mmCIF file of C-alpha atoms in Angstrom:
data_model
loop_
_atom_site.group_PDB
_atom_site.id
_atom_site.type_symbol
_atom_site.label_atom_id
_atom_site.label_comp_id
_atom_site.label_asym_id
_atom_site.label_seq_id
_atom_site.Cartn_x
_atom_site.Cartn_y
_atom_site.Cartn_z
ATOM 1 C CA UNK H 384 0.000 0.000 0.000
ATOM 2 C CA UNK H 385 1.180 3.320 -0.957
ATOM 3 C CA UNK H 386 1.733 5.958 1.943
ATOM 4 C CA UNK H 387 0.964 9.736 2.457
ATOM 5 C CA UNK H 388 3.614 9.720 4.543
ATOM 6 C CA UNK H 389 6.811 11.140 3.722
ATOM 7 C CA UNK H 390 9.346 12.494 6.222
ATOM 8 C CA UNK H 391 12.586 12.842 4.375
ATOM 9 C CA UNK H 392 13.356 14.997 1.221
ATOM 10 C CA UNK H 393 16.210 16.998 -0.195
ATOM 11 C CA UNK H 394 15.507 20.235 -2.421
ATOM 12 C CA UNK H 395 18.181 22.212 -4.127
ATOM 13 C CA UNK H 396 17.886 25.403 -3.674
ATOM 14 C CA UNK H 397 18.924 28.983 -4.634
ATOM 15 C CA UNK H 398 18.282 32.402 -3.540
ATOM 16 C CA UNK H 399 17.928 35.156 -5.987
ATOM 17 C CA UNK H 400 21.153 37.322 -7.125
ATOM 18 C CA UNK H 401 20.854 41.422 -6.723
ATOM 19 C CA UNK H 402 19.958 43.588 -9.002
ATOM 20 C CA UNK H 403 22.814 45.314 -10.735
ATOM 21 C CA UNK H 404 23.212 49.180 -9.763
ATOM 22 C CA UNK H 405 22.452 51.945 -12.349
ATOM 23 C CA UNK H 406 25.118 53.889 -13.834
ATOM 24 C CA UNK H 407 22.648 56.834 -15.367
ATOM 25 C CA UNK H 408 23.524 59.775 -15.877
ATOM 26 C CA UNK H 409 20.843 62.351 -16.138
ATOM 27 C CA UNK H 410 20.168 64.427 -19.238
ATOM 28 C CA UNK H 411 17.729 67.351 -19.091
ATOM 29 C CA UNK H 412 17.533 69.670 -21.539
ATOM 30 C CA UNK H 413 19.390 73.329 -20.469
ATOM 31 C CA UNK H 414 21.831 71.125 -18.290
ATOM 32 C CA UNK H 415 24.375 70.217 -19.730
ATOM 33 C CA UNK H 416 26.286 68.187 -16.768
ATOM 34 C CA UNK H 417 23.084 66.823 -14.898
ATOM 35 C CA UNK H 418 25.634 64.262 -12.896
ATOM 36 C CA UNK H 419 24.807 60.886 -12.328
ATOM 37 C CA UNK H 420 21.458 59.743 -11.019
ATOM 38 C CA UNK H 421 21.617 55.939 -11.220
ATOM 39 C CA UNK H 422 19.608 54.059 -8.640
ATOM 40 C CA UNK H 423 20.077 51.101 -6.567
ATOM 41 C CA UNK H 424 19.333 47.035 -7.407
ATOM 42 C CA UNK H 425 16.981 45.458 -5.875
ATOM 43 C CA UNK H 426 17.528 42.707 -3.171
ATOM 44 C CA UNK H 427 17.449 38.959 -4.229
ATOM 45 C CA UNK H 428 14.545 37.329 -3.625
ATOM 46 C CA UNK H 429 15.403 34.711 0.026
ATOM 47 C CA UNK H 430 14.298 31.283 0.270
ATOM 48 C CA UNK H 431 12.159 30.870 3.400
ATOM 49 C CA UNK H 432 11.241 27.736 5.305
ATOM 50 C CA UNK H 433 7.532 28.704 7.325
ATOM 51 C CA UNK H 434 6.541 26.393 9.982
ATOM 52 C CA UNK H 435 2.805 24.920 9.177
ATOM 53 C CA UNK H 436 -0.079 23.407 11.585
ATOM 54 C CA UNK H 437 -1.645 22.421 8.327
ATOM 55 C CA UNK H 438 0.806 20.191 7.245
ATOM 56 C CA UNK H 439 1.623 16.624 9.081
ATOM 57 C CA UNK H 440 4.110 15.392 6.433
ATOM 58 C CA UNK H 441 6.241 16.300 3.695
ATOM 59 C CA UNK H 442 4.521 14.651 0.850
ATOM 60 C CA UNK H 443 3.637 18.124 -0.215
ATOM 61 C CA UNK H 444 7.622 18.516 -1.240
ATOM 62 C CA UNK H 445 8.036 14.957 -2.441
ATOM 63 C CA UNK H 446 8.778 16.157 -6.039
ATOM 64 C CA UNK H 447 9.681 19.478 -5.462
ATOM 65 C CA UNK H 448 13.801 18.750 -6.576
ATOM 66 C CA UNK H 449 14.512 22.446 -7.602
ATOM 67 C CA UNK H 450 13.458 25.982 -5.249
ATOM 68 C CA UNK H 451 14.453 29.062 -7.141
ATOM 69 C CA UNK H 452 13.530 32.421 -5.888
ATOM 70 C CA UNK H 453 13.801 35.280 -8.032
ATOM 71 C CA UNK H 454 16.504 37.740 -8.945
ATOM 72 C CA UNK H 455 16.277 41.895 -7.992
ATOM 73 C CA UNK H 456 15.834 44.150 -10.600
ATOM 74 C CA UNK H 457 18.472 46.797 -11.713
ATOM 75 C CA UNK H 458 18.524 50.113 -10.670
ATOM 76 C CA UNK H 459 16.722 52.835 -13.081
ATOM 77 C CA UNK H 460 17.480 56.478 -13.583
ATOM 78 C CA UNK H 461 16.286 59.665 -11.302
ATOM 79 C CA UNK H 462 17.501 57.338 -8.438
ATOM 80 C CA UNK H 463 15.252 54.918 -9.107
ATOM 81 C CA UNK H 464 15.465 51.827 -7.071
ATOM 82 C CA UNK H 465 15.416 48.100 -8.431
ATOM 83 C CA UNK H 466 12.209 46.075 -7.454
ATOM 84 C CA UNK H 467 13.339 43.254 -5.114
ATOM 85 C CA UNK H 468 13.112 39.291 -6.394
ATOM 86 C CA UNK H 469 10.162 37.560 -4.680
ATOM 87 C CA UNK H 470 10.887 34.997 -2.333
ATOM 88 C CA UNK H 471 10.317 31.500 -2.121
ATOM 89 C CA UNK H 472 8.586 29.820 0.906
ATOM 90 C CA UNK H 473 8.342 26.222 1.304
ATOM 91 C CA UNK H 474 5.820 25.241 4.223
ATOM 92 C CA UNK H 475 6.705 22.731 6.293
ATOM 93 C CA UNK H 476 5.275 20.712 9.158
ATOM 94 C CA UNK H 477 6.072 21.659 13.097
ATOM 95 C CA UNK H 478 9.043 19.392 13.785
ATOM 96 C CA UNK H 479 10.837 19.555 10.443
ATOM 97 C CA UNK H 480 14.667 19.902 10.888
ATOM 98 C CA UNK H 481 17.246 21.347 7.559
ATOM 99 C CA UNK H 482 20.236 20.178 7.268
ATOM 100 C CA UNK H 483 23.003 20.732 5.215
ATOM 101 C CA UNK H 484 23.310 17.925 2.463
ATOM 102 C CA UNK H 485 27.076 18.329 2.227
ATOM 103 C CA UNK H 486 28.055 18.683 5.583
ATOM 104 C CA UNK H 487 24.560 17.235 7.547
ATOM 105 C CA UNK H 488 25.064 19.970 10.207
ATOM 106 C CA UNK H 489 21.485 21.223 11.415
ATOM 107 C CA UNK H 490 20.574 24.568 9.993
ATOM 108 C CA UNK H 491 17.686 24.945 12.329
ATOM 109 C CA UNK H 492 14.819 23.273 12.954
ATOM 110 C CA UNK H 493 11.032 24.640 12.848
ATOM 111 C CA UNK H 494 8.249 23.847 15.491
ATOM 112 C CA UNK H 495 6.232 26.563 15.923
ATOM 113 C CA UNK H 496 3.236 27.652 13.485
ATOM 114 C CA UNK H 497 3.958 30.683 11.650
ATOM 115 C CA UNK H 498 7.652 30.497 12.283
ATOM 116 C CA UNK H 499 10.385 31.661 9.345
ATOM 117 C CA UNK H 500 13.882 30.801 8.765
ATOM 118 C CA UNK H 501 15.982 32.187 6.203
ATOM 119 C CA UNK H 502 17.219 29.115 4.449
ATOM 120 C CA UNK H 503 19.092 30.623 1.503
ATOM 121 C CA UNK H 504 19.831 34.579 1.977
ATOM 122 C CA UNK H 505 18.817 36.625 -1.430
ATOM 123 C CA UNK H 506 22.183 38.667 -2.735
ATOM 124 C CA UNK H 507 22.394 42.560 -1.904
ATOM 125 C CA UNK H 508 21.480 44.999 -4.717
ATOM 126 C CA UNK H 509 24.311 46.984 -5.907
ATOM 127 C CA UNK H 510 24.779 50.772 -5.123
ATOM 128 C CA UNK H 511 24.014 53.065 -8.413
ATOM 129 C CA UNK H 512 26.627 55.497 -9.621
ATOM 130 C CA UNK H 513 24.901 58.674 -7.335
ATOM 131 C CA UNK H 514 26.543 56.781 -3.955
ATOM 132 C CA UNK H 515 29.725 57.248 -5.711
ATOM 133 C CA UNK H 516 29.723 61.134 -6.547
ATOM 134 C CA UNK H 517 32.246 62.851 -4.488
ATOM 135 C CA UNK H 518 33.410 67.127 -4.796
ATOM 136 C CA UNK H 519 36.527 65.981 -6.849
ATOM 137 C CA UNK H 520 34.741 63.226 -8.749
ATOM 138 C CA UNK H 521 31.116 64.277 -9.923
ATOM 139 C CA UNK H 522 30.448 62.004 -12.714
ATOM 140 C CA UNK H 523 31.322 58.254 -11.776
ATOM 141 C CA UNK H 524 30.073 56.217 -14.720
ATOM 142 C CA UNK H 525 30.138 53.282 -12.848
ATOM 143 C CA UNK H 526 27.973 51.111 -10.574
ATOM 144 C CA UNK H 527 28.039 47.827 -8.259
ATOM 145 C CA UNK H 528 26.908 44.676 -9.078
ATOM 146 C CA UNK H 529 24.299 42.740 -7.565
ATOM 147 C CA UNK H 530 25.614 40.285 -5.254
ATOM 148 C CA UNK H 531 25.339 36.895 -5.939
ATOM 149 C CA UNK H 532 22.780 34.347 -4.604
ATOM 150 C CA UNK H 533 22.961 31.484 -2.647
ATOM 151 C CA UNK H 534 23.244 27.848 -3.750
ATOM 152 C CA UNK H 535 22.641 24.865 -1.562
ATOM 153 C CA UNK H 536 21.287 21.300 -1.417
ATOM 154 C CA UNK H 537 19.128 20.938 2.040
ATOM 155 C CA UNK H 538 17.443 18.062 4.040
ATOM 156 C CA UNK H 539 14.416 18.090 5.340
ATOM 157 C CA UNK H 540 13.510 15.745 7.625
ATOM 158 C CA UNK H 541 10.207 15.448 10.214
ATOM 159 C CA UNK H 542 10.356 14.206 13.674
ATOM 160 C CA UNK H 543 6.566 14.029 14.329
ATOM 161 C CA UNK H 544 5.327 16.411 17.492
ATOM 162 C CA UNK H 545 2.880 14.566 19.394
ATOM 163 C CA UNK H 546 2.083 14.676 23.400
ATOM 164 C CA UNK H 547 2.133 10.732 23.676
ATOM 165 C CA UNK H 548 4.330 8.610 21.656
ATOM 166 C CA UNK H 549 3.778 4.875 21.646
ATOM 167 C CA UNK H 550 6.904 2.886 22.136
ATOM 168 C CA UNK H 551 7.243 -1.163 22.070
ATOM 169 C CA UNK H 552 8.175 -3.923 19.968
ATOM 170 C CA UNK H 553 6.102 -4.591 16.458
ATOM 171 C CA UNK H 554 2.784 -6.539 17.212
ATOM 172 C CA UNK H 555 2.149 -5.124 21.134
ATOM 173 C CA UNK H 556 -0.818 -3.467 20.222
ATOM 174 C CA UNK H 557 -0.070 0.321 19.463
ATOM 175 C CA UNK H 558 -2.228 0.571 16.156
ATOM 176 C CA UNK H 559 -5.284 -1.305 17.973
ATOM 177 C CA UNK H 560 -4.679 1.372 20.957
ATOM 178 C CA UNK H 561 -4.430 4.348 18.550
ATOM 179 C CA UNK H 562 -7.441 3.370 16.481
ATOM 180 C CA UNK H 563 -9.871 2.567 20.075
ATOM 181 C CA UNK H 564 -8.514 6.498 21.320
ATOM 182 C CA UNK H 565 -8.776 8.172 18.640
ATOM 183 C CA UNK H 566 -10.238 8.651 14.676
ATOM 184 C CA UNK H 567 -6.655 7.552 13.404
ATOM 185 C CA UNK H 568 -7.555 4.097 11.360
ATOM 186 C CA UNK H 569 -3.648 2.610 11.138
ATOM 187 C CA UNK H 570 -3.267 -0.292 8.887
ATOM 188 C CA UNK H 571 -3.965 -3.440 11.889
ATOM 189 C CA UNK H 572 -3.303 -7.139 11.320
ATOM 190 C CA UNK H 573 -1.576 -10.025 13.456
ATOM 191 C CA UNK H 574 2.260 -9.728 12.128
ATOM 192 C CA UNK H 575 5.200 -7.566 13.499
ATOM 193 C CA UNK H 576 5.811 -4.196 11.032
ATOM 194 C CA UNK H 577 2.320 -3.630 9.653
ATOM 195 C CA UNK H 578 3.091 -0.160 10.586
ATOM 196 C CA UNK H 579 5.877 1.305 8.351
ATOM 197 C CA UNK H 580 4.752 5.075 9.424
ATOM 198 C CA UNK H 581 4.053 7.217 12.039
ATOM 199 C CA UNK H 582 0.345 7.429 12.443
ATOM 200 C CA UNK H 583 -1.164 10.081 14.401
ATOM 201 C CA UNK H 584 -4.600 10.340 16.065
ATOM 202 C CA UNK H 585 -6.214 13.027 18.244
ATOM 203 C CA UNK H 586 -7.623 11.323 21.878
ATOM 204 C CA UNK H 587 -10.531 13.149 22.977
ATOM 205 C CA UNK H 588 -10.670 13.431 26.624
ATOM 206 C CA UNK H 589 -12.932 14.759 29.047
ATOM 207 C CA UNK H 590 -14.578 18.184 28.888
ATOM 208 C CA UNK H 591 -13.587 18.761 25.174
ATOM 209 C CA UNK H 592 -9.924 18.517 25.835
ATOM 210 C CA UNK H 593 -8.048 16.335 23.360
ATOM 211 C CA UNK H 594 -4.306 15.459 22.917
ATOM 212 C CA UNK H 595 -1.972 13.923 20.379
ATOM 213 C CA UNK H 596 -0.854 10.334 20.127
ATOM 214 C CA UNK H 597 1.770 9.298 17.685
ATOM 215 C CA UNK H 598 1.850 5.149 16.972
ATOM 216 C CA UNK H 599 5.580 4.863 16.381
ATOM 217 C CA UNK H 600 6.633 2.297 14.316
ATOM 218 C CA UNK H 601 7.587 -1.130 16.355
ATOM 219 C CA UNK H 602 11.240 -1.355 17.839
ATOM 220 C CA UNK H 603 13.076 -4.625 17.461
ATOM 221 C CA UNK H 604 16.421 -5.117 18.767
ATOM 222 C CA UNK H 605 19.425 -3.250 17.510
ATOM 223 C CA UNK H 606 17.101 -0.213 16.266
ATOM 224 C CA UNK H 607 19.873 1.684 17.640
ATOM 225 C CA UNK H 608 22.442 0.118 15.265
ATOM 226 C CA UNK H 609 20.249 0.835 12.255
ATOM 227 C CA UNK H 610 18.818 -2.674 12.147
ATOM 228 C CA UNK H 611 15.304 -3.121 10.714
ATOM 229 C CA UNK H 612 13.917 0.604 9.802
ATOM 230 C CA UNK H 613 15.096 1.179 13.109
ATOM 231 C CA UNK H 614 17.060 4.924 13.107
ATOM 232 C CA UNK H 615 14.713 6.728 10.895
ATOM 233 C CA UNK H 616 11.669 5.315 13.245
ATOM 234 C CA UNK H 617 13.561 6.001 16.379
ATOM 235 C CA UNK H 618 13.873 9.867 15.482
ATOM 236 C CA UNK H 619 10.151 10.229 15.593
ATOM 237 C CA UNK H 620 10.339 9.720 19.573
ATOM 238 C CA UNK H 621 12.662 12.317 20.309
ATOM 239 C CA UNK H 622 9.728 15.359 19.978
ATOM 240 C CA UNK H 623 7.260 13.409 22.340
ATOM 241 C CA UNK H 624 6.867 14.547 25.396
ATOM 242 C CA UNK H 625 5.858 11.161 26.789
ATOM 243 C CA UNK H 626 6.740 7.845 26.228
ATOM 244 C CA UNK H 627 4.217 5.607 26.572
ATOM 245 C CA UNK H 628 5.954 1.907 26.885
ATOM 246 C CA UNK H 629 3.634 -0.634 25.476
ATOM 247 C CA UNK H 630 4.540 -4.192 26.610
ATOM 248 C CA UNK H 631 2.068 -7.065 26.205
ATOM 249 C CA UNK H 632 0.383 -8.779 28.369
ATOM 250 C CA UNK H 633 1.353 -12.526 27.061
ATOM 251 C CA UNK H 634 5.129 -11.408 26.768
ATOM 252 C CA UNK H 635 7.736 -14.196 28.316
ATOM 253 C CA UNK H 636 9.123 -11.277 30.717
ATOM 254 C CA UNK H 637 7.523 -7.817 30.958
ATOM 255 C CA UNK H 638 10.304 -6.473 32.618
ATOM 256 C CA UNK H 639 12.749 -7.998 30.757
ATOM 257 C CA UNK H 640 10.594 -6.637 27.193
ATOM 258 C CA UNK H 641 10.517 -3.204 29.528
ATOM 259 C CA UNK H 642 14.317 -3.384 29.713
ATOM 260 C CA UNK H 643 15.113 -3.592 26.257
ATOM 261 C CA UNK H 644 13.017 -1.257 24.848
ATOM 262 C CA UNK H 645 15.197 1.183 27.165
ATOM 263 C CA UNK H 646 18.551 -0.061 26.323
ATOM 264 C CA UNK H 647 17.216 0.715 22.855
ATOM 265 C CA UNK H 648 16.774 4.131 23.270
ATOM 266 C CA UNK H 649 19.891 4.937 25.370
ATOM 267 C CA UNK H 650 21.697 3.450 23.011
ATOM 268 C CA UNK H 651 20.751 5.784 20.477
ATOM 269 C CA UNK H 652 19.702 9.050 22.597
ATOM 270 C CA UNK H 653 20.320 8.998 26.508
ATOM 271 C CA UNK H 654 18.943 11.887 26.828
ATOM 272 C CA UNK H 655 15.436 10.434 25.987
ATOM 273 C CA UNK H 656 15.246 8.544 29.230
ATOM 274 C CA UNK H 657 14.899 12.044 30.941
ATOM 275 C CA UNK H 658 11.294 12.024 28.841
ATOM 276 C CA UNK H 659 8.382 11.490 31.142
ATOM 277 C CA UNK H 660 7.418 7.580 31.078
ATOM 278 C CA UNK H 661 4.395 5.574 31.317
ATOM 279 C CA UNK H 662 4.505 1.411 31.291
ATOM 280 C CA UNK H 663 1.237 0.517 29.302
ATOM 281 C CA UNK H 664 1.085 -3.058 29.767
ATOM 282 C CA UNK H 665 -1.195 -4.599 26.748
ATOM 283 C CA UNK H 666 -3.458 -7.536 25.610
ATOM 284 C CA UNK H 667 -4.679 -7.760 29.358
ATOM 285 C CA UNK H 668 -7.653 -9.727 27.691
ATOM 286 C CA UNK H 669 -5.057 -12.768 26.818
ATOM 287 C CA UNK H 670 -4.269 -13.463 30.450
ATOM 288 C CA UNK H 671 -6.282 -14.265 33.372
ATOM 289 C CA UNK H 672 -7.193 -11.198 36.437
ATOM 290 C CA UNK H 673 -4.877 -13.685 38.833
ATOM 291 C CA UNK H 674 -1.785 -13.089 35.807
ATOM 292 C CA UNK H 675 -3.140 -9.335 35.432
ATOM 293 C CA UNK H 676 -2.419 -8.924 39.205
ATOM 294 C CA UNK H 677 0.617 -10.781 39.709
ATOM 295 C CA UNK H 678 2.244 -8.381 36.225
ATOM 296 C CA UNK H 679 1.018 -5.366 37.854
ATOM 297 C CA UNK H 680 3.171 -6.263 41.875
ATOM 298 C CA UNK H 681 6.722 -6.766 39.899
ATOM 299 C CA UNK H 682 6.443 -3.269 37.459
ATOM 300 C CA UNK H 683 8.776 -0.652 38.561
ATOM 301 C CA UNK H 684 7.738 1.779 41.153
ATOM 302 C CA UNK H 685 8.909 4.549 39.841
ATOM 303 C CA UNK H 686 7.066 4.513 36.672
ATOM 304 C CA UNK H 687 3.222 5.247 36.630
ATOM 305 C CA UNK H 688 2.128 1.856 35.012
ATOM 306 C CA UNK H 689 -1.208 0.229 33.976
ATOM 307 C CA UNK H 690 -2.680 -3.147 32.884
ATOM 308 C CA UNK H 691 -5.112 -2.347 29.709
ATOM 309 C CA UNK H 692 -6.879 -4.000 27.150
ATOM 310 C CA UNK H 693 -7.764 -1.642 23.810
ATOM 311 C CA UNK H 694 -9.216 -4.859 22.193
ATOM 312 C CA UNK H 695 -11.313 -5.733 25.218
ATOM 313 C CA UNK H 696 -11.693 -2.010 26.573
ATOM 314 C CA UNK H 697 -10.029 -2.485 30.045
ATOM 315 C CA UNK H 698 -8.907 0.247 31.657
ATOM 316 C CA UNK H 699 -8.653 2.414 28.634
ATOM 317 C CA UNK H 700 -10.190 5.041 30.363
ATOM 318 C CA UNK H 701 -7.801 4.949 33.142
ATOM 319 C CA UNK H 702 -5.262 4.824 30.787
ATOM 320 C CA UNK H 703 -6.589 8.510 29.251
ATOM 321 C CA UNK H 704 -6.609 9.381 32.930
ATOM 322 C CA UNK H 705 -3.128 9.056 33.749
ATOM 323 C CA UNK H 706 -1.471 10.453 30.646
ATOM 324 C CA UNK H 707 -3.413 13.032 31.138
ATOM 325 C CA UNK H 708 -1.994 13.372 34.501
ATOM 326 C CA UNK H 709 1.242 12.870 33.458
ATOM 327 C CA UNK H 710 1.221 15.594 30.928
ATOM 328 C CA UNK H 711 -0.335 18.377 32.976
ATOM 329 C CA UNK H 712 2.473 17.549 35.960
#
């Protein structure tokens, strides 16, 4: 199946070059030396990167290889002053980092709506001949160039935004969670990687207040390492605010599935285990209450956790409850 998805692209790019300064010099009738009078050029037209609530992906750029912006226009006579090129904005979804392609040093990264970088800077207009005029040199038939533009190649590349992100192995029951929450209708079947995207839902919650839950593709082991689809999936995580560990019920060792979906991400980002956490443990409706009870004495004490069914609807309230506790800490 196709996806809408699409979180990495490169675009060349190029700013416009400055108009070219005027060397005029002016000619009215009766004056016979009217000096010079050439204008400046106009700026070159920047390439700008706008931050977008409207946009959740970066399908939108999928073919968009080439971003020109438009040259300045030349200075004119009687001062005149060149137009400036038009810019070029390319909207982008909150979360998008640009890198460099050459180097792949971070330009910046957008994640605010309505916010503008300056990805390629348009070239200055060059002065007309009348900057030039001095009281031993009144007729300068000359002018500046235009600067030139800028050229680059640039990444683009999404790390979804969401308030909950669903972490676990392939098959523990994030898209079923995800679709019982929320509108989001993920692609769900019975084998590990049906999700190959992040799929994001809106939860309502009480009193019209909603938040955002992003199903993260499944970790398996050695994600860190680049294993499976695991580094491009494991970037989405890093702009959740909290990780919501989904373990299943029927797993050999919860703890032990717990612990390596950790080592995972410390492995790849420590600084993601300083991220809020919630244990979600899944598919409660596979064991019996006496198993249910028994999971729920050895999970960690320091980390709000919760037996749940999605399929079953156990707990899922209570499961709302405390993220929503968790986020509003």
């Amino acid at each position: 199946m196709a996806s809408n998805f699409v979180d990495y692209v490169k675009i060349y790019c190029k700013s416009g070059h400055g108009g070219p300064g005027s060397a005029h010099l002016r000619h009215v009738k009766y004056i016979e030396k009217g000096g010079p009078d050439g204008g400046d050029g106009g700026r070159g037209g920047h390439v700008i990167v706008r931050g977008s609530r409207q946009f959740w992906t970066l399908i939108h750029l999928k073919f968009a290889r080439h971003v020109f912006a438009e040259d300045g226009e030349g200075g004119g006579r009687e001062r005149a002053f060149g137009r400036d090129g038009k810019d070029q904005i390319i909207e982008v979804p909150l979360g998008t980092v640009v890198k460099d392609a050459d180097s792949g040093n971070v330009i910046f990264e957008i994640t605010e709506d309505g916010e503008e970088k300056i990805l390629a800077k348009g070239g200055r207009g060059g002065q007309g001949n009348w900057h030039f005029r001095t009281a031993t040199f009144q007729t300068p038939r000359f002018a500046q160039p235009g600067e030139d533009g800028v050229e680059l190649t640039a990444i683009f590349e999404l790390k979804v935004l969401a308030d909950v992100g669903l972490v676990g192995f392939p098959n523990a029951g994030k898209s079923t969670l995800l679709s019982v929450v929320s509108a989001a209708k993920p692609e769900i079947a019975d084998y590990p990687f049906t999700t190959l995207v992040p799929n994001l839902g809106i939860v309502s919650y009480r009193d019209g207040r909603s938040f955002c839950m992003a199903d993260i593709p499944g970790i398996i082991e050695g994600a860190a390492e680049g294993k499976g689809l695991g580094l491009r999936f494991l970037r989405h995580i890093e702009r959740n605010s909290i990780l919501l560990f989904l373990v299943p019920a029927d797993s050999e060792d919860v703890l032990a599935a717990y612990d390596i979906l950790l080592d995972e991400l410390r492995r790849y980002n420590p600084q993601l285990l300083d991220k809020q956490r919630v244990l979600a443990i899944s598919k409660a409706d596979l064991v019996t209450e006496e198993d249910r009870r028994k999971i729920q004495e050895k999970l960690p004490p320091d980390v709000p956790s919760i037996v749940f069914s999605a399929h079953a609807n156990i707990n899922v309230d209570k499961l709302k409850d405390l993220l929503w506790a968790e986020m509003n800490k």
